[in-house]
Amino acid sequence: MSTINEIEDLRRLARKRVPRMFYEYADSGSWTESTYRANEREFGRILLRQRVAVDIGQRSLRTRMLGQDVAMPVAMAPTGLAGMQHADGEILAARAAKAFGVPFTLSTVSICSIEDVAEATGGHPFWFQLYVMRDRAFVERLMDRARAAGCPALVLTLDLQISGQRHKDLRNGLSAPPRLTLRNLLDMAGKPRWCMGMLGTRRRTFGNIVGHVQGVENMTSLAEWSSQQYDPTLSWEDVAWIRRRWPGKLVLKGIQDVEDARLALGCGADALIVSNHGGRQLDGAPASIRALPRIADAVGKHIEVHMDGGVRSGQDVLKAVALGARGVYIGRSMLYGLGAMGEAGVLKALQIIHKELDLTMAFCGRTDINRVDRGILLAGESRDSTANAEHAGHAEHAEHHAAQAG
Ligand code: FNR
């Protein structure tokens, strides 16, 4: 196996090892995939200021997210079907997160259940992501189960009242477990590691749902139930209801607009995540990193602002922190690690990002992630990009303040 030096190496290996249906489920966005691509691309347009002859001998990336100590400002994004990228995927990713000292978020539509992950990680706290289903009694039971498992934070996803269409999933006939068509069998035959893993586990369908909803015992009934369950009527009243009912930290995920950020603040949430669901919902929405600064400016003093979308390197993490994010989440960077090498692959993804973040911060002449601000961003150069003109303005503004503060 060739050496793994960057997230792209993990992605390539995952593509070789994971059946196409599940690899493409991760590596895809809705419709034209323009927002999916923009999430990555816009990071590349932001330029960093190199500083020299600054003492960078002692450096720290340690910080806090939702009051929790973290090894770096990076958490695992909730991703559905992670247990199909690799057998027992959510358990393996949660273990890697625990070992590294960053938060793991379990999706409602995971393969391993809340209870499975809690047991396998020895009660180490993880966060739980909630989709509001029409069946509110099921939603209440999910919250109770997350609480019983010791989850300190609930990540409530607000941008999936309806589903964006991903052409690849339709073409591949995505399902968990996969249907045993000739095409799927031929594809899986070329992925022996994945097959061996799957043969060795009993977890092959939605662990939080099957057996927990009356009448949902098999794939057919599950498909029928879930196709009708995402709730298009979800409103801020429901958010307020969940706030009242959930005693722990509440994080609102999927905020792209300043007005919605203010509403999130008004609901008493502890944090919000600037996110476009990794480009899987509204195709044409701006890249998350472009939406971030305005939201951070509007509400960042009162509520923790997190972001996700397109983070593939430590440089990306640093830019997001500079633009006002207290922390970021990684979706695909984690999934590629998982598909490539299971737990070791997720650990590798975290190590890669940590090292890149550490060195990049140092090149910018900074030694403490908690003191990184817009002053590390370079004004000018790519003024042709709207995103950068915006950032350049902020950077100049930050520098001006820094000068005033001495
Ligand atoms: C997701 N995402 C997601 N979000 C959520 O709240 N619940 C979920 O079940 C899922 N499922 C899911 C599956 C897959 C395969 C992907 C790629 C993403 C969105 C996820 O939490 C996050 O917002 C994005 O993944 C961030 O973008 P990057 O890091 O993947 O570019």
Short mmCIF file of C-alpha atoms and ligand atoms in Angstrom, two decimals:
data_model
loop_
_atom_site.label_atom_id
_atom_site.label_comp_id
_atom_site.label_asym_id
_atom_site.label_seq_id
_atom_site.Cartn_x
_atom_site.Cartn_y
_atom_site.Cartn_z
CA MET A 1 0.00 0.00 0.00
CA SER A 2 1.31 3.45 -0.86
CA THR A 3 1.86 5.83 2.04
CA ILE A 4 -0.96 7.94 3.37
CA ASN A 5 0.00 11.60 3.72
CA GLU A 6 -3.18 13.52 3.09
CA ILE A 7 -6.95 13.08 3.16
CA GLU A 8 -6.93 12.63 -0.62
CA ASP A 9 -4.84 9.44 -0.16
CA LEU A 10 -7.54 8.09 2.16
CA ARG A 11 -10.23 9.00 -0.35
CA ARG A 12 -8.47 7.09 -3.12
CA LEU A 13 -8.04 4.03 -0.95
CA ALA A 14 -11.66 4.17 0.19
CA ARG A 15 -12.79 4.24 -3.44
CA LYS A 16 -10.89 1.00 -4.02
CA ARG A 17 -12.16 -0.75 -0.90
CA VAL A 18 -15.78 0.34 -0.44
CA PRO A 19 -18.56 -0.92 -2.74
CA ARG A 20 -19.46 1.72 -5.24
CA MET A 21 -22.97 2.27 -3.87
CA PHE A 22 -21.62 3.37 -0.48
CA TYR A 23 -18.49 5.12 -1.68
CA GLU A 24 -20.64 7.25 -4.00
CA TYR A 25 -23.20 7.85 -1.25
CA ALA A 26 -20.40 9.71 0.55
CA ASP A 27 -18.68 11.27 -2.45
CA SER A 28 -21.70 13.05 -3.86
CA GLY A 29 -23.82 16.15 -3.57
CA SER A 30 -27.31 17.04 -4.70
CA TRP A 31 -28.22 17.76 -8.33
CA THR A 32 -25.30 19.45 -10.13
CA GLU A 33 -23.06 19.12 -7.04
CA SER A 34 -22.09 22.79 -7.35
CA THR A 35 -22.41 23.49 -3.62
CA TYR A 36 -20.60 20.26 -2.78
CA ARG A 37 -17.64 21.34 -4.95
CA ALA A 38 -17.80 24.97 -3.77
CA ASN A 39 -17.43 23.89 -0.14
CA GLU A 40 -13.94 22.60 -0.93
CA ARG A 41 -13.00 25.13 -3.57
CA GLU A 42 -13.75 28.28 -1.58
CA PHE A 43 -11.27 27.29 1.11
CA GLY A 44 -8.57 27.39 -1.57
CA ARG A 45 -9.41 31.00 -2.38
CA ILE A 46 -8.62 32.26 1.10
CA LEU A 47 -5.00 33.26 1.52
CA LEU A 48 -2.92 33.07 4.68
CA ARG A 49 -0.34 35.59 5.90
CA GLN A 50 3.08 34.07 6.38
CA ARG A 51 4.99 35.54 9.33
CA VAL A 52 8.63 34.84 10.15
CA ALA A 53 11.04 35.14 13.06
CA VAL A 54 8.25 34.72 15.61
CA ASP A 55 9.00 32.31 18.47
CA ILE A 56 6.80 29.34 17.60
CA GLY A 57 8.62 26.81 19.78
CA GLN A 58 5.66 26.05 22.05
CA ARG A 59 2.31 25.54 20.37
CA SER A 60 -1.14 24.38 21.44
CA LEU A 61 -4.21 23.34 19.51
CA ARG A 62 -6.21 22.41 22.60
CA THR A 63 -9.48 24.24 23.06
CA ARG A 64 -13.10 23.72 24.11
CA MET A 65 -16.24 22.93 22.16
CA LEU A 66 -19.53 23.06 24.09
CA GLY A 67 -17.55 23.24 27.30
CA GLN A 68 -15.71 20.01 26.49
CA ASP A 69 -11.90 19.88 26.28
CA VAL A 70 -10.82 18.88 22.77
CA ALA A 71 -7.38 18.09 21.34
CA MET A 72 -8.12 20.43 18.42
CA PRO A 73 -11.23 22.31 17.24
CA VAL A 74 -12.48 19.41 15.14
CA ALA A 75 -15.44 17.09 15.76
CA MET A 76 -16.86 14.19 13.78
CA ALA A 77 -19.94 15.16 11.76
CA PRO A 78 -22.99 12.92 11.96
CA THR A 79 -23.12 10.81 8.82
CA GLY A 80 -25.81 8.28 7.97
CA LEU A 81 -24.85 4.72 7.09
CA ALA A 82 -21.24 5.05 8.29
CA GLY A 83 -21.53 1.38 9.20
CA MET A 84 -21.78 0.67 5.47
CA GLN A 85 -18.44 2.34 4.66
CA HIS A 86 -16.88 -0.27 6.94
CA ALA A 87 -18.41 -2.94 9.18
CA ASP A 88 -19.32 -1.43 12.59
CA GLY A 89 -18.22 1.94 11.19
CA GLU A 90 -19.80 4.19 13.82
CA ILE A 91 -18.24 2.19 16.64
CA LEU A 92 -14.81 2.37 15.01
CA ALA A 93 -15.04 6.10 14.30
CA ALA A 94 -16.25 6.78 17.86
CA ARG A 95 -13.31 4.81 19.23
CA ALA A 96 -10.85 6.75 17.08
CA ALA A 97 -12.40 10.04 18.22
CA LYS A 98 -12.14 8.94 21.84
CA ALA A 99 -8.49 7.95 21.41
CA PHE A 100 -7.66 11.27 19.78
CA GLY A 101 -9.68 13.42 22.17
CA VAL A 102 -12.26 14.95 19.83
CA PRO A 103 -16.08 14.66 19.91
CA PHE A 104 -17.96 12.06 17.88
CA THR A 105 -21.52 12.71 16.70
CA LEU A 106 -23.77 9.73 15.99
CA SER A 107 -26.42 10.14 13.28
CA THR A 108 -30.08 9.22 13.76
CA VAL A 109 -29.72 7.08 10.62
CA SER A 110 -26.60 5.23 11.73
CA ILE A 111 -26.07 1.51 11.37
CA CYS A 112 -24.75 0.97 14.91
CA SER A 113 -27.31 2.02 17.50
CA ILE A 114 -26.94 4.58 20.30
CA GLU A 115 -26.66 1.71 22.77
CA ASP A 116 -24.08 -0.15 20.65
CA VAL A 117 -21.82 2.91 20.47
CA ALA A 118 -22.20 3.68 24.18
CA GLU A 119 -21.27 0.13 25.09
CA ALA A 120 -18.36 -0.13 22.67
CA THR A 121 -16.79 3.13 23.84
CA GLY A 122 -17.09 2.27 27.54
CA GLY A 123 -19.53 5.06 28.29
CA HIS A 124 -17.23 7.75 26.85
CA PRO A 125 -19.56 10.66 26.01
CA PHE A 126 -20.54 11.21 22.39
CA TRP A 127 -23.03 13.62 20.82
CA PHE A 128 -26.27 12.52 19.20
CA GLN A 129 -27.75 14.02 16.03
CA LEU A 130 -31.51 14.15 15.80
CA TYR A 131 -33.73 14.25 12.74
CA VAL A 132 -37.26 15.31 13.58
CA MET A 133 -39.54 12.58 12.28
CA ARG A 134 -43.30 12.87 11.91
CA ASP A 135 -43.60 10.18 14.55
CA ARG A 136 -42.95 12.49 17.53
CA ALA A 137 -43.25 9.63 20.02
CA PHE A 138 -40.25 8.04 18.24
CA VAL A 139 -38.38 11.36 18.45
CA GLU A 140 -39.06 11.48 22.19
CA ARG A 141 -37.83 7.93 22.61
CA LEU A 142 -34.66 8.78 20.67
CA MET A 143 -33.98 11.73 22.97
CA ASP A 144 -34.59 9.53 26.01
CA ARG A 145 -32.24 6.86 24.64
CA ALA A 146 -29.52 9.43 23.93
CA ARG A 147 -29.91 10.80 27.44
CA ALA A 148 -29.80 7.33 28.97
CA ALA A 149 -26.59 6.66 27.00
CA GLY A 150 -25.04 9.75 28.59
CA CYS A 151 -24.91 11.97 25.48
CA PRO A 152 -24.15 15.50 26.73
CA ALA A 153 -25.20 17.21 23.49
CA LEU A 154 -28.02 16.91 20.99
CA VAL A 155 -27.30 18.11 17.45
CA LEU A 156 -30.63 18.96 15.89
CA THR A 157 -30.45 18.98 12.09
CA LEU A 158 -32.77 21.57 10.57
CA ASP A 159 -31.91 21.38 6.87
CA LEU A 160 -33.44 18.02 6.03
CA GLN A 161 -37.20 18.50 6.24
CA ILE A 162 -37.18 17.24 2.68
CA SER A 163 -34.39 15.41 0.87
CA GLY A 164 -32.17 16.82 -1.87
CA GLN A 165 -31.80 14.47 -4.82
CA ARG A 166 -28.46 12.79 -5.39
CA HIS A 167 -28.35 11.27 -8.85
CA LYS A 168 -25.68 8.72 -7.93
CA ASP A 169 -27.82 7.23 -5.17
CA LEU A 170 -30.72 6.82 -7.56
CA ARG A 171 -28.51 5.19 -10.18
CA ASN A 172 -26.95 2.86 -7.60
CA GLY A 173 -30.26 1.95 -5.95
CA LEU A 174 -28.82 2.81 -2.52
CA SER A 175 -30.11 0.61 0.31
CA ALA A 176 -28.84 -0.85 3.57
CA PRO A 177 -28.15 -3.71 3.38
CA PRO A 178 -27.49 -3.56 -0.38
CA ARG A 179 -29.83 -5.53 -2.60
CA LEU A 180 -28.09 -8.56 -4.02
CA THR A 181 -28.42 -7.73 -7.71
CA LEU A 182 -25.89 -9.08 -10.22
CA ARG A 183 -24.29 -5.63 -10.51
CA ASN A 184 -23.87 -5.29 -6.74
CA LEU A 185 -22.53 -8.82 -6.38
CA LEU A 186 -19.93 -8.24 -9.08
CA ASP A 187 -18.90 -4.98 -7.45
CA MET A 188 -18.67 -6.52 -3.98
CA ALA A 189 -16.60 -9.41 -5.30
CA GLY A 190 -13.84 -6.87 -5.92
CA LYS A 191 -14.04 -5.64 -2.30
CA PRO A 192 -13.14 -8.73 -0.23
CA ARG A 193 -12.10 -6.84 2.94
CA TRP A 194 -15.40 -5.03 3.07
CA CYS A 195 -17.32 -8.29 2.51
CA MET A 196 -15.40 -10.12 5.24
CA GLY A 197 -16.13 -7.27 7.64
CA MET A 198 -19.82 -7.33 6.83
CA LEU A 199 -20.02 -11.09 7.21
CA GLY A 200 -18.49 -10.70 10.65
CA THR A 201 -21.08 -8.26 12.01
CA ARG A 202 -24.81 -8.40 12.66
CA ARG A 203 -25.13 -4.64 12.17
CA ARG A 204 -26.27 -4.14 8.59
CA THR A 205 -29.28 -1.86 8.79
CA PHE A 206 -30.51 1.22 10.68
CA GLY A 207 -29.73 0.37 14.30
CA ASN A 208 -31.66 3.24 15.88
CA ILE A 209 -34.84 2.46 13.99
CA VAL A 210 -35.31 -1.24 13.27
CA GLY A 211 -36.83 -2.89 16.33
CA HIS A 212 -37.64 0.50 17.88
CA VAL A 213 -40.64 1.38 15.73
CA GLN A 214 -43.68 -0.82 15.71
CA GLY A 215 -44.06 -2.61 12.40
CA VAL A 216 -40.52 -1.83 11.22
CA GLU A 217 -38.71 -5.15 11.33
CA ASN A 218 -37.27 -5.56 7.88
CA MET A 219 -35.93 -3.68 4.90
CA THR A 220 -39.26 -3.27 3.11
CA SER A 221 -41.15 -1.90 6.10
CA LEU A 222 -38.18 0.30 6.97
CA ALA A 223 -38.05 1.79 3.49
CA GLU A 224 -41.77 2.55 3.62
CA TRP A 225 -41.53 4.09 7.08
CA SER A 226 -38.51 6.27 6.45
CA SER A 227 -39.71 7.58 3.08
CA GLN A 228 -42.67 9.13 4.90
CA GLN A 229 -40.94 10.18 8.08
CA TYR A 230 -38.86 13.31 7.42
CA ASP A 231 -41.17 16.08 8.52
CA PRO A 232 -41.70 19.00 6.12
CA THR A 233 -43.78 20.82 8.74
CA LEU A 234 -40.83 21.22 11.13
CA SER A 235 -40.83 24.77 12.55
CA TRP A 236 -39.18 26.91 15.23
CA GLU A 237 -41.99 25.84 17.56
CA ASP A 238 -40.72 22.28 17.30
CA VAL A 239 -37.22 23.52 18.02
CA ALA A 240 -38.55 25.28 21.13
CA TRP A 241 -40.29 22.05 22.17
CA ILE A 242 -37.04 20.11 21.82
CA ARG A 243 -35.17 22.82 23.75
CA ARG A 244 -37.65 22.44 26.60
CA ARG A 245 -37.45 18.67 26.54
CA TRP A 246 -33.68 18.18 26.14
CA PRO A 247 -31.77 19.00 29.34
CA GLY A 248 -28.25 18.91 27.86
CA LYS A 249 -26.49 21.11 25.32
CA LEU A 250 -28.45 21.85 22.15
CA VAL A 251 -26.74 22.46 18.81
CA LEU A 252 -28.71 23.61 15.76
CA LYS A 253 -27.24 22.29 12.52
CA GLY A 254 -27.81 23.56 9.01
CA ILE A 255 -27.80 27.34 9.50
CA GLN A 256 -26.77 29.36 6.43
CA ASP A 257 -28.53 32.64 6.93
CA VAL A 258 -28.01 35.46 9.45
CA GLU A 259 -31.74 35.71 10.14
CA ASP A 260 -31.92 32.02 10.97
CA ALA A 261 -28.82 32.39 13.14
CA ARG A 262 -30.65 35.06 15.17
CA LEU A 263 -33.69 32.79 15.50
CA ALA A 264 -31.41 29.97 16.66
CA LEU A 265 -29.99 32.29 19.30
CA GLY A 266 -33.51 33.21 20.42
CA CYS A 267 -34.35 29.53 20.93
CA GLY A 268 -31.77 29.16 23.65
CA ALA A 269 -29.47 26.87 21.67
CA ASP A 270 -25.90 26.51 22.94
CA ALA A 271 -24.30 26.41 19.50
CA LEU A 272 -25.17 26.48 15.83
CA ILE A 273 -23.47 24.84 12.90
CA VAL A 274 -23.07 26.84 9.72
CA SER A 275 -23.66 24.02 7.26
CA ASN A 276 -25.24 23.16 3.93
CA HIS A 277 -25.22 19.45 4.75
CA GLY A 278 -22.03 18.93 2.77
CA GLY A 279 -23.72 20.15 -0.43
CA ARG A 280 -26.32 17.41 -0.22
CA GLN A 281 -29.43 19.56 0.12
CA LEU A 282 -29.80 23.00 -1.54
CA ASP A 283 -27.64 22.89 -4.64
CA GLY A 284 -26.72 26.53 -5.27
CA ALA A 285 -26.34 27.46 -1.61
CA PRO A 286 -23.07 29.25 -0.86
CA ALA A 287 -20.06 27.36 0.41
CA SER A 288 -20.19 27.15 4.20
CA ILE A 289 -16.92 29.00 4.59
CA ARG A 290 -18.46 31.94 2.73
CA ALA A 291 -21.57 31.94 4.91
CA LEU A 292 -19.54 31.71 8.12
CA PRO A 293 -18.11 35.25 8.66
CA ARG A 294 -21.42 37.10 8.52
CA ILE A 295 -23.04 34.66 10.92
CA ALA A 296 -20.07 34.74 13.29
CA ASP A 297 -20.21 38.56 13.25
CA ALA A 298 -23.94 38.61 13.92
CA VAL A 299 -24.22 36.08 16.77
CA GLY A 300 -20.74 34.82 17.63
CA LYS A 301 -20.51 36.82 20.84
CA HIS A 302 -23.61 35.14 22.26
CA ILE A 303 -23.52 31.57 20.96
CA GLU A 304 -20.81 29.15 19.84
CA VAL A 305 -20.57 29.18 16.08
CA HIS A 306 -19.38 25.94 14.49
CA MET A 307 -19.14 25.10 10.80
CA ASP A 308 -18.80 22.17 8.45
CA GLY A 309 -18.50 21.55 4.72
CA GLY A 310 -15.41 20.90 2.64
CA VAL A 311 -12.87 20.57 5.45
CA ARG A 312 -10.14 18.34 4.02
CA SER A 313 -7.03 19.71 5.71
CA GLY A 314 -5.63 21.49 8.73
CA GLN A 315 -5.31 24.63 6.61
CA ASP A 316 -9.10 24.56 6.14
CA VAL A 317 -9.63 24.22 9.89
CA LEU A 318 -7.36 27.20 10.56
CA LYS A 319 -9.18 29.38 8.02
CA ALA A 320 -12.55 28.50 9.55
CA VAL A 321 -11.29 29.32 13.04
CA ALA A 322 -9.88 32.62 11.74
CA LEU A 323 -13.28 33.47 10.30
CA GLY A 324 -15.07 32.92 13.57
CA ALA A 325 -15.71 29.18 14.03
CA ARG A 326 -15.15 27.82 17.52
CA GLY A 327 -14.85 24.40 15.92
CA VAL A 328 -15.46 22.51 12.68
CA TYR A 329 -16.84 19.08 11.86
CA ILE A 330 -15.48 16.62 9.34
CA GLY A 331 -17.85 14.39 7.38
CA ARG A 332 -16.16 12.97 4.32
CA SER A 333 -12.62 13.29 5.69
CA MET A 334 -13.72 10.90 8.42
CA LEU A 335 -15.68 8.60 6.09
CA TYR A 336 -12.77 8.24 3.66
CA GLY A 337 -10.53 7.21 6.56
CA LEU A 338 -13.15 4.76 7.73
CA GLY A 339 -13.67 3.21 4.30
CA ALA A 340 -9.93 3.01 3.68
CA MET A 341 -8.73 1.48 6.94
CA GLY A 342 -11.49 1.37 9.58
CA GLU A 343 -10.55 2.74 12.99
CA ALA A 344 -6.89 3.20 12.00
CA GLY A 345 -8.02 5.21 8.98
CA VAL A 346 -10.14 7.61 11.05
CA LEU A 347 -7.24 8.02 13.45
CA LYS A 348 -4.99 8.69 10.48
CA ALA A 349 -7.38 11.35 9.17
CA LEU A 350 -7.29 13.07 12.57
CA GLN A 351 -3.49 12.87 12.75
CA ILE A 352 -3.12 14.33 9.27
CA ILE A 353 -5.43 17.25 10.04
CA HIS A 354 -3.82 17.86 13.44
CA LYS A 355 -0.32 18.01 11.98
CA GLU A 356 -1.35 20.27 9.11
CA LEU A 357 -3.21 22.56 11.50
CA ASP A 358 -0.27 22.77 13.88
CA LEU A 359 2.29 23.59 11.18
CA THR A 360 0.03 26.00 9.31
CA MET A 361 -0.73 27.94 12.48
CA ALA A 362 3.00 28.12 13.15
CA PHE A 363 3.76 29.40 9.63
CA CYS A 364 1.28 32.18 10.33
CA GLY A 365 3.31 33.08 13.41
CA ARG A 366 0.73 31.93 15.95
CA THR A 367 1.17 29.52 18.82
CA ASP A 368 -2.28 29.17 20.42
CA ILE A 369 -5.39 28.18 18.47
CA ASN A 370 -7.52 30.16 20.93
CA ARG A 371 -5.82 33.37 19.80
CA VAL A 372 -6.19 32.83 16.07
CA ASP A 373 -8.24 35.60 14.45
CA ARG A 374 -8.78 37.21 11.06
CA GLY A 375 -5.39 38.85 11.32
CA ILE A 376 -3.86 35.64 9.92
CA LEU A 377 -5.68 36.09 6.61
CA LEU A 378 -4.04 37.95 3.78
CA ALA A 379 -5.79 40.92 2.24
CA GLY A 380 -5.50 41.49 -1.49
CA GLU A 381 -4.14 39.09 -4.16
CA SER A 382 -7.40 37.41 -5.16
CA ARG A 383 -9.73 40.39 -4.92
CA ASP A 384 -11.43 39.04 -8.02
CA SER A 385 -13.19 36.51 -5.81
CA THR A 386 -16.13 37.94 -3.89
CA ALA A 387 -15.36 35.55 -1.06
CA ASN A 388 -11.89 36.89 -0.72
CA ALA A 389 -12.80 40.52 -1.02
CA GLU A 390 -15.08 39.88 1.92
CA HIS A 391 -12.40 38.11 3.91
CA ALA A 392 -9.82 40.72 3.02
CA GLY A 393 -12.13 43.38 4.41
CA HIS A 394 -12.52 41.44 7.63
CA ALA A 395 -8.79 40.84 7.87
CA GLU A 396 -8.03 44.54 7.48
CA HIS A 397 -10.68 45.31 10.06
CA ALA A 398 -9.17 42.81 12.49
CA GLU A 399 -5.69 44.23 11.94
CA HIS A 400 -6.95 47.72 12.53
CA HIS A 401 -8.37 46.61 15.88
CA ALA A 402 -5.20 44.72 16.74
CA ALA A 403 -3.21 47.91 16.06
CA GLN A 404 -5.58 49.93 18.24
CA ALA A 405 -5.30 47.39 21.03
CA GLY A 406 -1.54 47.76 20.82
C1 FNR B 1 -24.03 13.55 5.90
N1 FNR B 1 -24.55 14.57 6.69
C2 FNR B 1 -25.50 14.28 7.65
N2 FNR B 1 -25.92 15.25 8.51
C3 FNR B 1 -26.81 14.96 9.49
O1 FNR B 1 -27.16 15.85 10.26
N3 FNR B 1 -27.28 13.68 9.63
C4 FNR B 1 -26.92 12.68 8.80
O2 FNR B 1 -27.36 11.56 8.95
C5 FNR B 1 -26.02 12.98 7.75
N4 FNR B 1 -25.63 12.03 6.86
C6 FNR B 1 -24.60 12.26 5.98
C7 FNR B 1 -24.10 11.23 5.20
C8 FNR B 1 -23.01 11.46 4.36
C9 FNR B 1 -22.48 10.33 3.55
C10 FNR B 1 -22.43 12.74 4.29
C11 FNR B 1 -21.24 13.00 3.41
C12 FNR B 1 -22.95 13.76 5.05
C13 FNR B 1 -23.94 15.92 6.64
C14 FNR B 1 -22.74 15.99 7.58
O3 FNR B 1 -23.13 15.97 8.92
C15 FNR B 1 -21.93 17.27 7.34
O4 FNR B 1 -22.79 18.36 7.38
C16 FNR B 1 -21.16 17.25 6.02
O5 FNR B 1 -20.65 15.96 5.77
C17 FNR B 1 -20.01 18.24 6.06
O6 FNR B 1 -19.34 18.28 4.86
P1 FNR B 1 -18.00 17.45 4.52
O7 FNR B 1 -17.09 17.52 5.70
O8 FNR B 1 -18.44 16.05 4.25
O9 FNR B 1 -17.50 18.12 3.30
#
